[in-house]
CSV table of C-alpha atoms in Angstrom, one decimal:
chain,number,residue,atom,x,y,z
A,36,MET,CA,0.0,0.0,0.0
A,37,LEU,CA,1.4,3.4,-1.0
A,38,PHE,CA,0.8,6.7,1.0
A,39,ARG,CA,1.2,10.2,-0.3
A,40,SER,CA,3.7,12.4,1.6
A,41,ASN,CA,0.8,14.4,3.1
A,42,ASP,CA,-1.3,11.4,4.1
A,43,PRO,CA,-2.0,11.5,7.9
A,44,MET,CA,-1.7,7.7,8.1
A,45,ARG,CA,1.9,7.9,6.8
A,46,ASN,CA,3.2,9.1,10.2
A,47,ASP,CA,1.2,6.4,12.0
A,48,LEU,CA,2.6,3.7,9.8
A,49,GLY,CA,6.1,5.0,10.5
A,50,GLU,CA,5.6,4.8,14.2
A,51,VAL,CA,4.3,1.2,13.9
A,52,LEU,CA,7.3,0.2,11.8
A,53,SER,CA,9.7,1.9,14.3
A,54,ALA,CA,8.1,0.1,17.2
A,55,SER,CA,8.2,-3.2,15.4
A,56,ARG,CA,11.9,-2.8,14.8
A,57,ARG,CA,12.6,-1.9,18.4
A,58,ILE,CA,10.6,-4.9,19.6
A,59,ALA,CA,12.6,-7.2,17.3
A,60,GLU,CA,15.8,-5.6,18.7
A,61,VAL,CA,14.8,-6.1,22.3
A,62,ALA,CA,13.7,-9.7,21.6
A,63,GLY,CA,17.1,-10.4,20.0
A,64,HIS,CA,18.9,-9.1,23.1
A,65,LEU,CA,16.6,-11.2,25.4
A,66,LEU,CA,17.2,-14.4,23.3
A,67,GLY,CA,20.9,-13.7,23.4
A,68,PHE,CA,20.9,-13.7,27.2
A,69,THR,CA,19.0,-17.0,27.5
A,70,ARG,CA,21.8,-19.0,25.9
A,71,PRO,CA,25.4,-19.5,27.1
A,72,LEU,CA,27.6,-16.6,26.0
A,73,ALA,CA,31.0,-17.3,27.5
A,74,LYS,CA,33.6,-19.1,25.5
A,75,VAL,CA,35.5,-22.0,27.0
A,76,SER,CA,38.0,-20.5,29.5
A,77,SER,CA,41.7,-21.1,29.2
A,78,LYS,CA,44.8,-20.2,31.3
A,79,ILE,CA,45.7,-16.6,30.6
A,80,ASP,CA,48.2,-14.1,32.1
A,81,LEU,CA,46.3,-11.1,33.5
A,82,SER,CA,49.5,-8.9,33.5
A,83,GLU,CA,49.7,-9.6,29.7
A,84,ARG,CA,46.1,-8.6,29.2
A,85,ILE,CA,46.6,-5.3,31.0
A,86,ALA,CA,49.7,-4.6,28.9
A,87,ALA,CA,47.8,-5.4,25.7
A,88,LEU,CA,44.9,-3.1,26.5
A,89,LYS,CA,47.1,-0.2,27.7
A,90,PRO,CA,47.2,1.6,24.3
A,91,LYS,CA,43.4,1.2,23.9
A,92,LEU,CA,42.5,2.5,27.4
A,93,ALA,CA,45.0,5.3,27.5
A,94,GLY,CA,43.2,8.5,26.2
A,95,ALA,CA,42.4,11.9,27.7
A,96,ILE,CA,42.4,10.3,31.1
A,97,ASP,CA,45.7,9.3,32.6
A,98,LEU,CA,46.1,5.5,32.8
A,99,GLU,CA,47.9,3.8,35.7
A,100,THR,CA,48.6,0.1,35.6
A,101,ALA,CA,50.2,-2.1,38.3
A,102,THR,CA,51.1,-5.7,38.2
A,103,PRO,CA,52.9,-7.8,40.8
A,104,GLU,CA,56.4,-9.1,40.2
A,105,GLY,CA,55.1,-12.6,39.6
A,106,VAL,CA,52.7,-13.5,36.9
A,107,VAL,CA,49.0,-13.6,37.9
A,108,TRP,CA,47.3,-16.5,36.0
A,109,ALA,CA,43.5,-17.0,35.7
A,110,TYR,CA,41.0,-19.0,33.8
A,111,ALA,CA,39.0,-16.9,31.2
A,112,ASP,CA,38.7,-16.2,27.5
A,113,ALA,CA,41.3,-13.5,26.6
A,114,GLY,CA,39.1,-11.8,23.9
A,115,GLN,CA,36.0,-11.7,26.0
A,116,LEU,CA,37.9,-10.5,29.1
A,117,ASP,CA,39.4,-7.7,27.0
A,118,ASP,CA,35.9,-6.6,26.0
A,119,ALA,CA,34.7,-6.8,29.6
A,120,ILE,CA,37.6,-4.6,30.8
A,121,ASP,CA,36.9,-2.1,28.0
A,122,SER,CA,33.2,-1.9,28.9
A,123,LEU,CA,33.6,-1.7,32.6
A,124,ALA,CA,36.3,1.0,32.3
A,125,ALA,CA,33.8,3.1,30.3
A,126,ILE,CA,31.0,2.6,32.9
A,127,ALA,CA,33.4,3.4,35.8
A,128,ILE,CA,34.4,6.6,34.2
A,129,GLU,CA,30.8,7.5,33.3
A,130,ASN,CA,29.8,7.0,37.0
A,131,THR,CA,32.6,9.2,38.3
A,132,THR,CA,32.9,13.0,38.3
A,133,GLU,CA,36.2,14.9,38.3
A,134,VAL,CA,38.0,11.8,37.0
A,135,ALA,CA,41.7,12.2,37.7
A,136,ARG,CA,42.9,8.9,36.2
A,137,LEU,CA,41.9,5.3,35.4
A,138,ARG,CA,43.7,2.6,37.5
A,139,VAL,CA,43.9,-1.0,36.3
A,140,VAL,CA,45.7,-3.5,38.6
A,141,CYS,CA,45.8,-7.3,39.1
A,142,CYS,CA,46.7,-9.5,42.0
A,143,THR,CA,45.7,-12.6,43.8
A,144,SER,CA,43.0,-12.4,46.5
A,145,ARG,CA,41.8,-14.8,49.2
A,146,ILE,CA,38.1,-15.0,50.1
A,147,SER,CA,37.7,-16.5,53.6
A,148,GLU,CA,33.9,-16.8,53.8
A,149,LEU,CA,30.8,-16.9,51.7
A,150,VAL,CA,29.3,-13.6,50.6
A,151,GLU,CA,25.6,-13.1,50.2
A,152,SER,CA,24.4,-13.0,46.5
A,153,SER,CA,27.8,-14.1,45.3
A,154,PRO,CA,28.6,-17.5,43.9
A,155,LEU,CA,32.3,-17.4,45.0
A,156,GLN,CA,33.4,-20.1,47.4
A,157,PRO,CA,36.1,-19.5,50.0
A,158,GLY,CA,39.5,-19.8,48.4
A,159,VAL,CA,42.1,-18.0,46.3
A,160,TYR,CA,41.1,-16.0,43.2
A,161,SER,CA,42.8,-13.9,40.6
A,162,ARG,CA,41.6,-10.4,40.9
A,163,LEU,CA,41.6,-7.5,38.4
A,164,ASP,CA,40.5,-4.0,39.6
A,165,ILE,CA,39.3,-1.2,37.3
A,166,GLN,CA,39.0,2.0,39.2
A,167,ALA,CA,38.1,5.5,38.0
A,168,ILE,CA,39.7,7.8,40.6
A,169,GLY,CA,37.6,10.8,41.3
A,170,LYS,CA,34.2,11.4,43.0
A,171,GLY,CA,31.9,8.4,42.7
A,172,GLY,CA,28.2,8.3,42.2
A,173,GLY,CA,27.4,6.3,45.4
A,174,PRO,CA,26.9,2.6,46.1
A,175,SER,CA,23.3,2.4,45.0
A,176,MET,CA,23.9,2.4,41.2
A,177,GLY,CA,22.5,-0.9,39.8
A,178,VAL,CA,25.0,-1.2,36.9
A,179,PHE,CA,24.1,-4.8,36.1
A,180,GLU,CA,20.3,-4.5,36.2
A,181,SER,CA,19.8,-3.2,32.7
A,182,ILE,CA,19.9,-5.7,29.9
A,183,LEU,CA,17.8,-3.8,27.4
A,184,PRO,CA,19.4,-1.5,24.8
A,185,ALA,CA,19.4,2.2,25.8
A,186,LYS,CA,17.3,4.6,23.8
A,187,ASP,CA,20.3,6.9,23.5
A,188,THR,CA,22.7,5.2,21.2
A,189,GLN,CA,25.5,7.3,22.6
A,190,ALA,CA,24.9,6.1,26.2
A,191,PRO,CA,27.1,3.4,27.8
A,192,ASP,CA,26.3,0.0,26.4
A,193,GLY,CA,24.1,-1.7,29.1
A,194,PRO,CA,24.0,-5.1,27.3
A,195,ALA,CA,27.8,-5.1,27.0
A,196,VAL,CA,28.1,-4.7,30.8
A,197,ALA,CA,25.5,-7.4,31.5
A,198,ARG,CA,27.3,-9.7,29.0
A,199,ALA,CA,30.6,-9.2,30.8
A,200,TYR,CA,28.9,-10.0,34.1
A,201,LEU,CA,27.3,-13.2,32.7
A,202,ASN,CA,30.6,-14.3,31.1
A,203,VAL,CA,32.6,-13.9,34.3
A,204,ARG,CA,30.0,-15.8,36.2
A,205,GLN,CA,30.0,-18.7,33.7
A,206,TRP,CA,33.8,-18.9,34.0
A,207,GLY,CA,33.3,-19.4,37.8
A,208,GLY,CA,34.1,-15.8,38.9
A,209,ASP,CA,32.2,-12.7,39.8
A,210,ILE,CA,32.2,-8.9,39.4
A,211,VAL,CA,31.8,-6.6,42.4
A,212,PHE,CA,31.0,-2.9,41.9
A,213,SER,CA,31.7,-0.2,44.6
A,214,SER,CA,31.4,3.6,44.5
A,215,GLY,CA,31.8,6.4,47.0
A,216,PRO,CA,31.9,10.2,46.9
A,217,GLU,CA,35.6,10.3,47.6
A,218,SER,CA,36.8,6.9,46.3
A,219,GLY,CA,35.6,7.0,42.7
A,220,SER,CA,34.1,3.9,41.1
A,221,THR,CA,35.6,0.5,41.1
A,222,PHE,CA,34.9,-2.8,39.4
A,223,ALA,CA,36.6,-5.8,40.9
A,224,ILE,CA,36.7,-8.9,38.6
A,225,PHE,CA,37.3,-12.2,40.4
A,226,LEU,CA,38.4,-15.0,38.2
A,227,PRO,CA,39.3,-18.7,39.0
A,228,TYR,CA,42.9,-18.8,40.0
A,229,ALA,CA,45.3,-20.8,37.9
A,230,GLU,CA,48.6,-22.2,39.2
A,231,PRO,CA,51.8,-20.7,37.7
A,232,ASP,CA,53.6,-22.8,35.1
A,233,LYS,CA,56.2,-25.1,36.6
A,234,ALA,CA,59.8,-24.5,35.8
A,235,PRO,CA,61.4,-27.2,33.6
A,236,GLU,CA,63.0,-30.1,35.4
A,237,PRO,CA,66.8,-30.0,35.4
A,238,THR,CA,68.5,-32.6,33.3
A,239,ALA,CA,70.7,-35.3,34.8
A,240,HIS,CA,74.0,-33.6,34.0
A,241,GLU,CA,72.7,-30.3,35.5
A,242,ASP,CA,71.6,-32.2,38.6
A,243,ALA,CA,75.0,-33.8,39.2
A,244,PRO,CA,77.9,-31.6,38.1
A,245,HIS,CA,81.1,-33.2,36.9
A,246,PRO,CA,83.6,-33.7,39.7
A,247,VAL,CA,86.6,-31.4,39.6
A,248,SER,CA,90.0,-33.0,40.1
A,249,GLU,CA,92.2,-31.4,42.6
A,250,ILE,CA,95.8,-30.7,41.3
A,251,ILE,CA,98.4,-31.1,44.0
């Protein structure tokens, strides 16, 4: 059916088509969250991931990175973890005013007791903190509650943050968000801890050096 440009039904039809497209978009996002999203985890070096993302994260805001002397190993998918760090860094900055710098650090962390609403069991985890240092928006911000696309396409990507949260949980970890007026906003990513690679066993001749004859 064709409508003239001045036909009053033309605008109504445009609204119907626009609503239909949005419903299809929302349905697609909902279906995406009903099936497994996380790729199979593998052993990765968190210090290496931070170094790889440094050029991408460094922009108008000063970037500070810190890694321990020893390598911090964890189980995750490298590509999806990179996407998660990128998305969470953007949200941390968005939720912080007077941002001085972005701080990304990794370490190992021990959880001694069960925490309500968290699947983490007591034990050792590999931890990656993403902190926007400035004035935070307060602890009540529900950053993981929105799984529907924002009406404003320039707004932070809610589905990307929710996807990061679901992926980390499927790997056996968790993401904790904290924010305060003077402490900025921080995402702490807890990942299953991976044992460091063992050093190669010494060969027999290295184990038992040749005797040295004493010359009298």
